[in-house]
Amino acid sequence: MKAIIQRVINASVAVDGQIISSIGKGLLVLVGIDRYDEPNDATQIIKKVLTARLFDDEQGGMWKKSVKDINGEVLCVSQFTLLAKFKASTKPDFHESMSTIPGKAYYTNFLEEMGKSYNPNKIKDGQFGAMMQVSLTNDGPVTIILDSRSSSSLSSSSSSVKSTPNISRSITPNSNLSTKKSKSKNKNKDKVEDINTLEKDEENYNKSSISIKPSENCPNGIIDVSSISSISGTIANLGLGTNGNLEKEKKLI
């Protein structure tokens, strides 16, 4: 729901040249009903209209009193054009507004609820769905735009709702970070244990009684371990090769 509030010295609505409603000092409220509006949208707008401090106090202090505080009147006028959209042309599109039958029922309930929240005799109305001529003397001028779906225009009713999700989001990253640190520490610990095991295996391997003498197939006493089945399995299990893999693992740690 959208609404435009105007602080007025007086205002009136005419249909076919005949005045059907008028007020003195108070508020003129243009009301646009969205097709997705629910009862809560009306409740928010009503509360803001009746409690907004748009009037001066007796000492001339500005923004001190609401329309209820000054015992002022409220003239509501249905205004579906507040939901206008300009899409592919310069012609306004009004499909966002609630259709006539449900819209009238919603608007009637809106007026009744506003009367219950204030004083039914202080709430005046135009004529729903009619071509109206609205006259007013805007005092100030003071004009306020409200939107029940906008957190900025109705911030007092939405600020408390937003606090809880922010707390939840702030906790979650910390717990994930702690988990990642724990996993990283465990990985490093396992890596060190693997290197210690390799060092012991290498030491035992160096102490073995295998001796290699130079020959035609093994000049300079260097043996191709891949061709000897009796020790190739041991070399593979140790994670050792001819390229110094163990030393590389040590450097990585």
Coordinates of C-alpha atoms in Angstrom, one line a residue:
M1 CA 0.0 0.0 0.0
K2 CA 1.1 3.5 -0.8
A3 CA -0.1 6.7 0.7
I4 CA 0.6 10.4 0.3
I5 CA -0.1 12.5 3.4
Q6 CA -0.6 16.2 3.2
R7 CA -0.9 18.5 6.1
V8 CA -3.8 20.9 5.3
I9 CA -5.6 23.9 6.6
N10 CA -8.7 22.6 4.7
A11 CA -9.6 20.1 2.0
S12 CA -12.7 18.9 0.1
V13 CA -13.8 16.3 -2.5
A14 CA -16.4 16.9 -5.2
V15 CA -18.1 14.5 -7.6
D16 CA -19.9 16.0 -10.6
G17 CA -19.4 19.4 -9.2
Q18 CA -20.9 18.7 -5.8
I19 CA -18.8 18.6 -2.7
I20 CA -19.4 15.3 -0.9
S21 CA -16.8 15.6 1.9
S22 CA -14.7 18.3 3.5
I23 CA -12.4 18.8 6.5
G24 CA -10.8 21.7 8.4
K25 CA -7.3 21.4 9.9
G26 CA -5.9 17.9 9.6
L27 CA -4.6 15.5 6.9
L28 CA -5.5 14.7 3.4
V29 CA -4.5 11.1 2.6
L30 CA -4.3 9.7 -0.9
V31 CA -4.5 5.9 -0.7
G32 CA -3.2 3.4 -3.3
I33 CA -3.9 -0.3 -2.8
D34 CA -1.5 -2.8 -4.2
R35 CA -2.9 -6.0 -5.6
Y36 CA -0.7 -8.0 -3.1
D37 CA -1.7 -6.0 -0.1
E38 CA -2.7 -7.8 3.1
P39 CA -4.3 -6.6 6.3
N40 CA -1.0 -5.8 7.9
D41 CA -0.2 -3.3 5.1
A42 CA -3.3 -1.3 6.0
T43 CA -2.4 -1.5 9.7
Q44 CA 1.1 -0.1 9.2
I45 CA -0.2 2.9 7.1
I46 CA -3.0 3.7 9.6
K47 CA -0.6 3.7 12.5
K48 CA 1.8 6.0 10.7
V49 CA -0.9 8.4 9.5
L50 CA -2.4 8.8 13.0
T51 CA 0.9 9.0 15.0
A52 CA 3.2 11.0 12.6
R53 CA 4.1 14.2 14.4
L54 CA 3.4 16.7 11.6
F55 CA 1.9 19.6 13.6
D56 CA 3.3 22.3 15.8
D57 CA 2.6 22.5 19.5
E58 CA 1.1 25.5 21.4
Q59 CA 4.5 27.1 21.7
G60 CA 5.3 26.9 18.0
G61 CA 7.6 23.9 18.3
M62 CA 7.7 22.1 15.0
W63 CA 7.0 18.4 14.5
K64 CA 5.6 18.0 18.0
K65 CA 2.0 16.7 17.6
S66 CA 0.1 14.2 15.6
V67 CA -3.4 14.6 14.0
K68 CA -4.8 12.9 17.0
D69 CA -3.0 15.2 19.4
I70 CA -4.6 18.3 17.8
N71 CA -8.0 16.6 17.4
G72 CA -7.7 17.1 13.7
E73 CA -9.6 15.5 10.8
V74 CA -8.5 13.0 8.2
L75 CA -9.9 13.0 4.6
C76 CA -9.0 9.8 2.7
V77 CA -9.2 9.6 -1.1
S78 CA -8.8 6.3 -3.0
Q79 CA -6.0 6.8 -5.5
F80 CA -5.1 3.7 -7.6
T81 CA -2.9 5.9 -9.9
L82 CA -0.2 5.8 -7.1
L83 CA 0.6 2.3 -8.3
A84 CA 1.3 3.4 -11.9
K85 CA 4.2 1.9 -13.8
F86 CA 5.8 3.1 -17.1
K87 CA 7.0 0.1 -19.0
A88 CA 7.6 0.1 -22.7
S89 CA 5.7 3.3 -23.4
T90 CA 4.7 6.7 -22.0
K91 CA 1.2 5.4 -21.1
P92 CA 0.9 4.5 -17.4
D93 CA 0.2 0.9 -16.5
F94 CA -2.1 0.3 -13.4
H95 CA -1.9 -3.5 -13.2
E96 CA -0.1 -3.3 -9.9
S97 CA -3.2 -1.9 -8.2
M98 CA -5.9 -4.1 -6.7
S99 CA -8.9 -4.8 -8.9
T100 CA -12.2 -2.9 -8.3
I101 CA -14.3 -5.4 -6.3
P102 CA -11.6 -6.6 -3.8
G103 CA -10.1 -3.1 -3.8
K104 CA -13.3 -1.5 -2.6
A105 CA -13.7 -4.1 0.2
Y106 CA -10.1 -3.6 1.3
Y107 CA -10.5 0.2 1.2
T108 CA -13.8 0.1 3.2
N109 CA -12.1 -2.0 5.8
F110 CA -9.2 0.4 5.9
L111 CA -11.5 3.3 6.7
E112 CA -13.3 1.3 9.4
E113 CA -10.0 0.4 11.1
M114 CA -8.8 3.9 11.0
G115 CA -12.0 5.1 12.6
K116 CA -11.6 2.5 15.4
S117 CA -8.0 3.6 16.0
Y118 CA -9.1 7.2 16.3
N119 CA -12.6 8.6 16.0
P120 CA -15.0 7.5 13.3
N121 CA -16.5 11.0 13.1
K122 CA -13.0 12.4 12.3
I123 CA -12.5 10.2 9.3
K124 CA -14.0 11.4 6.0
D125 CA -14.0 9.9 2.6
G126 CA -14.4 10.6 -1.1
Q127 CA -16.2 8.2 -3.4
F128 CA -14.4 5.0 -4.4
G129 CA -14.0 4.5 -8.1
A130 CA -15.5 7.9 -9.1
M131 CA -14.0 10.8 -11.0
M132 CA -13.3 13.2 -8.2
Q133 CA -12.1 16.8 -7.9
V134 CA -9.9 17.3 -4.8
S135 CA -9.2 20.7 -3.4
L136 CA -6.9 21.5 -0.6
T137 CA -4.8 24.2 1.1
N138 CA -1.5 22.5 1.9
D139 CA 0.0 23.9 5.1
G140 CA 3.8 24.3 4.8
P141 CA 3.7 22.7 2.4
V142 CA 4.1 19.4 4.2
T143 CA 3.8 16.2 2.1
I144 CA 4.9 12.7 3.2
I145 CA 5.1 9.6 1.1
L146 CA 4.5 6.2 2.7
D147 CA 4.9 2.7 1.4
S148 CA 4.0 -0.3 3.5
R149 CA 6.7 -2.4 1.7
S150 CA 9.5 0.1 2.2
S151 CA 11.6 -0.2 5.3
S152 CA 12.8 3.4 5.1
S153 CA 9.3 5.0 5.2
L154 CA 8.1 2.7 8.0
S155 CA 11.4 2.0 9.7
S156 CA 10.1 2.1 13.3
S157 CA 8.1 -1.1 12.6
S158 CA 10.9 -3.0 10.8
S159 CA 14.1 -2.1 12.7
S160 CA 13.5 -4.8 15.5
V161 CA 12.9 -7.5 12.9
K162 CA 16.2 -7.0 11.2
S163 CA 18.4 -7.3 14.3
T164 CA 18.1 -11.1 14.8
P165 CA 19.2 -12.2 11.3
N166 CA 22.3 -9.9 11.6
I167 CA 23.4 -11.6 14.8
S168 CA 23.0 -15.0 13.2
R169 CA 25.1 -14.1 10.2
S170 CA 27.9 -12.7 12.4
I171 CA 28.2 -15.9 14.4
T172 CA 28.2 -18.3 11.5
P173 CA 31.5 -17.2 9.8
N174 CA 33.4 -17.4 13.1
S175 CA 32.4 -21.0 13.7
N176 CA 33.4 -22.0 10.1
L177 CA 36.7 -20.3 10.6
S178 CA 37.4 -22.2 13.8
T179 CA 36.5 -25.5 12.0
K180 CA 38.9 -24.7 9.1
K181 CA 41.7 -23.9 11.5
S182 CA 41.2 -27.1 13.4
K183 CA 41.2 -29.1 10.1
S184 CA 44.4 -27.3 8.9
K185 CA 46.1 -28.1 12.2
N186 CA 45.2 -31.8 12.0
K187 CA 46.5 -32.0 8.5
N188 CA 49.9 -30.5 9.4
K189 CA 50.1 -32.9 12.4
D190 CA 49.5 -35.9 10.2
K191 CA 52.0 -34.6 7.7
V192 CA 54.7 -34.3 10.3
E193 CA 54.0 -37.8 11.6
D194 CA 54.3 -39.2 8.0
I195 CA 57.7 -37.5 7.6
N196 CA 59.0 -38.9 10.9
T197 CA 57.9 -42.4 9.8
L198 CA 59.7 -41.9 6.4
E199 CA 62.9 -40.8 8.2
K200 CA 62.9 -43.9 10.4
D201 CA 62.2 -46.2 7.4
E202 CA 65.0 -44.5 5.5
E203 CA 67.4 -45.0 8.4
N204 CA 66.6 -48.7 8.6
Y205 CA 66.9 -49.0 4.9
N206 CA 70.4 -47.4 4.9
K207 CA 71.4 -49.9 7.6
S208 CA 70.5 -52.9 5.4
S209 CA 73.1 -55.3 4.3
I210 CA 72.5 -54.8 0.6
S211 CA 75.7 -54.3 -1.3
I212 CA 76.0 -53.4 -4.9
K213 CA 79.2 -53.9 -7.0
P214 CA 79.9 -52.4 -10.3
S215 CA 79.2 -54.6 -13.3
E216 CA 78.3 -54.5 -16.9
N217 CA 74.7 -54.0 -16.1
C218 CA 75.4 -51.7 -13.2
P219 CA 78.3 -49.4 -14.0
N220 CA 79.4 -47.1 -11.1
G221 CA 77.5 -49.3 -8.7
I222 CA 74.2 -47.6 -9.4
I223 CA 71.3 -50.1 -9.5
D224 CA 68.0 -49.8 -11.3
V225 CA 65.7 -50.6 -8.4
S226 CA 62.7 -51.1 -10.6
S227 CA 64.3 -54.2 -12.0
I228 CA 64.8 -55.9 -8.6
S229 CA 61.6 -57.4 -7.2
S230 CA 63.1 -58.1 -3.8
I231 CA 63.7 -54.5 -2.9
S232 CA 61.4 -52.6 -5.3
G233 CA 58.4 -53.2 -3.0
T234 CA 60.3 -51.8 0.0
I235 CA 61.4 -48.7 -1.9
A236 CA 57.8 -48.1 -3.1
N237 CA 56.4 -48.5 0.4
L238 CA 58.9 -46.1 1.8
G239 CA 57.8 -43.5 -0.7
L240 CA 61.4 -43.2 -1.9
G241 CA 62.6 -43.0 -5.5
T242 CA 65.7 -41.8 -7.4
N243 CA 64.6 -38.2 -7.3
G244 CA 64.9 -37.5 -3.6
N245 CA 61.2 -37.4 -2.8
L246 CA 61.8 -37.5 1.0
E247 CA 63.9 -34.4 1.0
K248 CA 61.2 -32.6 -1.0
E249 CA 58.6 -33.6 1.6
K250 CA 60.8 -32.2 4.4
K251 CA 61.2 -28.9 2.6
L252 CA 57.4 -28.6 2.1
I253 CA 56.8 -29.0 5.9

